[in-house]
Amino acid sequence: MKVSFVFFTDPPRPFSSSVAQLAAVVRAAGHEASALEVGREERIVDAARRLEAEAADVVAISSMTRDWPGAAGLLRELESDAFVVIGGYHATMAPRDVALSPRVDAICIGEGERPLAALLDRLSTGTLDASLPGLWLRADAGFADAPPAADPEPVIDALPRWDYEVFGDVRELLGRGINTFGPHVDGYLPVRASRGCPFTCAYCSAPRWGKVLGLSDARMKNVRDVSALCDELADLRDRYAPEGFEFWDEHFPIPLAWLEAFARAYPRRVGLPFKVEMHPNAATRPRLELLAEAGCVLFHCGVEAGDEALRRDVLDRRSSDARLEQLFADCRELGLPTSASLMTMLPTETRAQAHSTVSLLRKLRPGSIIWSTYQPLPGTVLGEAAVEAWPGPARATVDDYDDLVSRVPADMTELERGETFHELATLQNELVTAAGQAPPRPLDRPTGKRAPSEGLLALLGLSAARVRSARLDPSGLILELAADSFEPREIVLAPLEEGARHYRRAQHLGLSYRGKDAPRALLDCLDAMALRLASATFTELCAAL
């Protein structure tokens, strides 16, 4: 049987750890696996036609909450007789929302390795007639019974190694960059040493996920054996020649005995630089010293919000300013480069609190930041309290669906939201510029739409009457242009990348338009702009925004 996995990315990143793990399970069972990346700006009809061309027997979609409307829209458009199974965080935390899609045949609850193997066995033998452990099956009456309990693999080392090649030529992927941490695209390969997180942050799905899987059960072996892990990493090093490894654990292992064994074995048996993520309260000086000894070159942690009371009382993130300052000071003393993540538009967050996030980050001085707009999630303390219903299927594009309405929104106006996004984008660009000239990693979340600044208009050589708005999103700087001779149209200014298509190219920038059949007046405007921006850089444009 052929299983086609669908996963969603924003910004584009042709890799999914879930698909890598499950594709290995499919191939170990003697079946064929393929992977289809779908971007959030892709037209649903185009994604559906690409998926139909796979001619799969089983379509397996891995979906986060923000991706499910796009996935539901894709299924509505899909013309295929394939068996459809949905997995991931949203399917586990809100299975009855997923069950509303008439095209869904089964919903995976929790980790999918064992349920998927059992499903393929039953489908291939024609014996699938009832729900399985970890797999909720549609019956004649729909999803009428209760979802089954999860069926996770009790020993993480028993799982097959990730299948990286389902995404294509791995060395080519590394050349394009599939890393998450750090300011630049690099050749680090994602790997995993453990599963689960010991913390209970109110906005995060990990606590509920851990309960669903029973990760606290003494029989669950959730951390890789150091020797087996090093064997696998050495094999990956020799096979794909990555620049290093990026651990995509929800939380890097914290037992001191494990870290001591890792610090002894990893430099000798693997010897490549690596990056990790850890909660600030777990990142004690002894643990940081062991990470540095083992060869860690980037330590990432979540700061999340700059207002200590907001972190504590709303997010249940009990890291004081003093703790954060000590952590980043320890990293500097140990020569450990740092990265930090944060969220904006948090429940009840004010503009002053959002500004305090930037102020705290300037005090902490991380080498790079990752920032996102807060999204309520099912199964979380904040999400369950804030959301009555999740958005329905997307329409024309994957991200074209109704906004989620929260009972507990941020306490900011649209103008204040735009100011916050602009302030964070400015800080992010400063950090990228300070880090050097390597290609910057794409922005993970867009900035708010705002009126163009005088500095940006001067760079573009256009008037405020011609440029209605400007914003950053993962594809670049988006400008909405208007003129008497054509309706408002969006154009994209982006850093030049090998293989990327643009209507016009300057020395450092690519200029494109959105939509089809651009009017001659719009093309003339792009031609003139390309000449005007002959030597301008993307960083200069962002700074002027």
Coordinates of N, CA and C in Angstrom, one line a residue, residues 279-281 302-303 305 308 311-312 316-324:
H279 N 13.7 24.4 29.4 CA 13.0 25.4 30.2 C 14.0 26.2 31.1
P280 N 13.9 27.5 31.2 CA 14.8 28.3 32.0 C 15.0 27.7 33.4
N281 N 14.0 27.2 34.0 CA 14.1 26.7 35.4 C 14.9 25.4 35.5
G302 N 12.5 29.4 26.2 CA 11.4 30.3 26.1 C 11.4 31.4 27.1
V303 N 11.4 32.6 26.7 CA 11.2 33.8 27.6 C 9.7 34.1 27.6
A305 N 7.3 36.1 27.6 CA 6.7 37.4 27.9 C 7.6 38.2 28.8
E308 N 6.8 39.9 34.3 CA 6.9 38.8 35.2 C 5.6 38.3 35.7
R311 N 3.7 36.4 32.9 CA 4.3 35.1 32.8 C 3.8 34.1 33.9
R312 N 3.8 34.6 35.1 CA 3.4 33.8 36.3 C 1.9 33.5 36.3
D316 N 1.4 30.6 33.6 CA 1.9 29.6 34.5 C 3.4 29.3 34.2
R317 N 4.1 30.3 33.8 CA 5.5 30.2 33.4 C 6.3 30.9 34.6
R318 N 6.8 30.1 35.5 CA 7.3 30.6 36.8 C 8.8 30.8 36.7
S319 N 9.2 31.6 35.8 CA 10.6 32.0 35.7 C 10.7 33.5 36.0
S320 N 11.4 33.8 37.0 CA 11.5 35.3 37.4 C 12.5 36.0 36.4
D321 N 12.4 37.3 36.4 CA 13.4 38.1 35.6 C 14.8 37.7 36.1
A322 N 14.9 37.6 37.4 CA 16.3 37.3 38.0 C 16.8 36.0 37.5
R323 N 15.9 35.0 37.4 CA 16.3 33.7 36.9 C 16.7 33.7 35.5
L324 N 16.0 34.5 34.7 CA 16.3 34.6 33.3 C 17.6 35.3 33.1

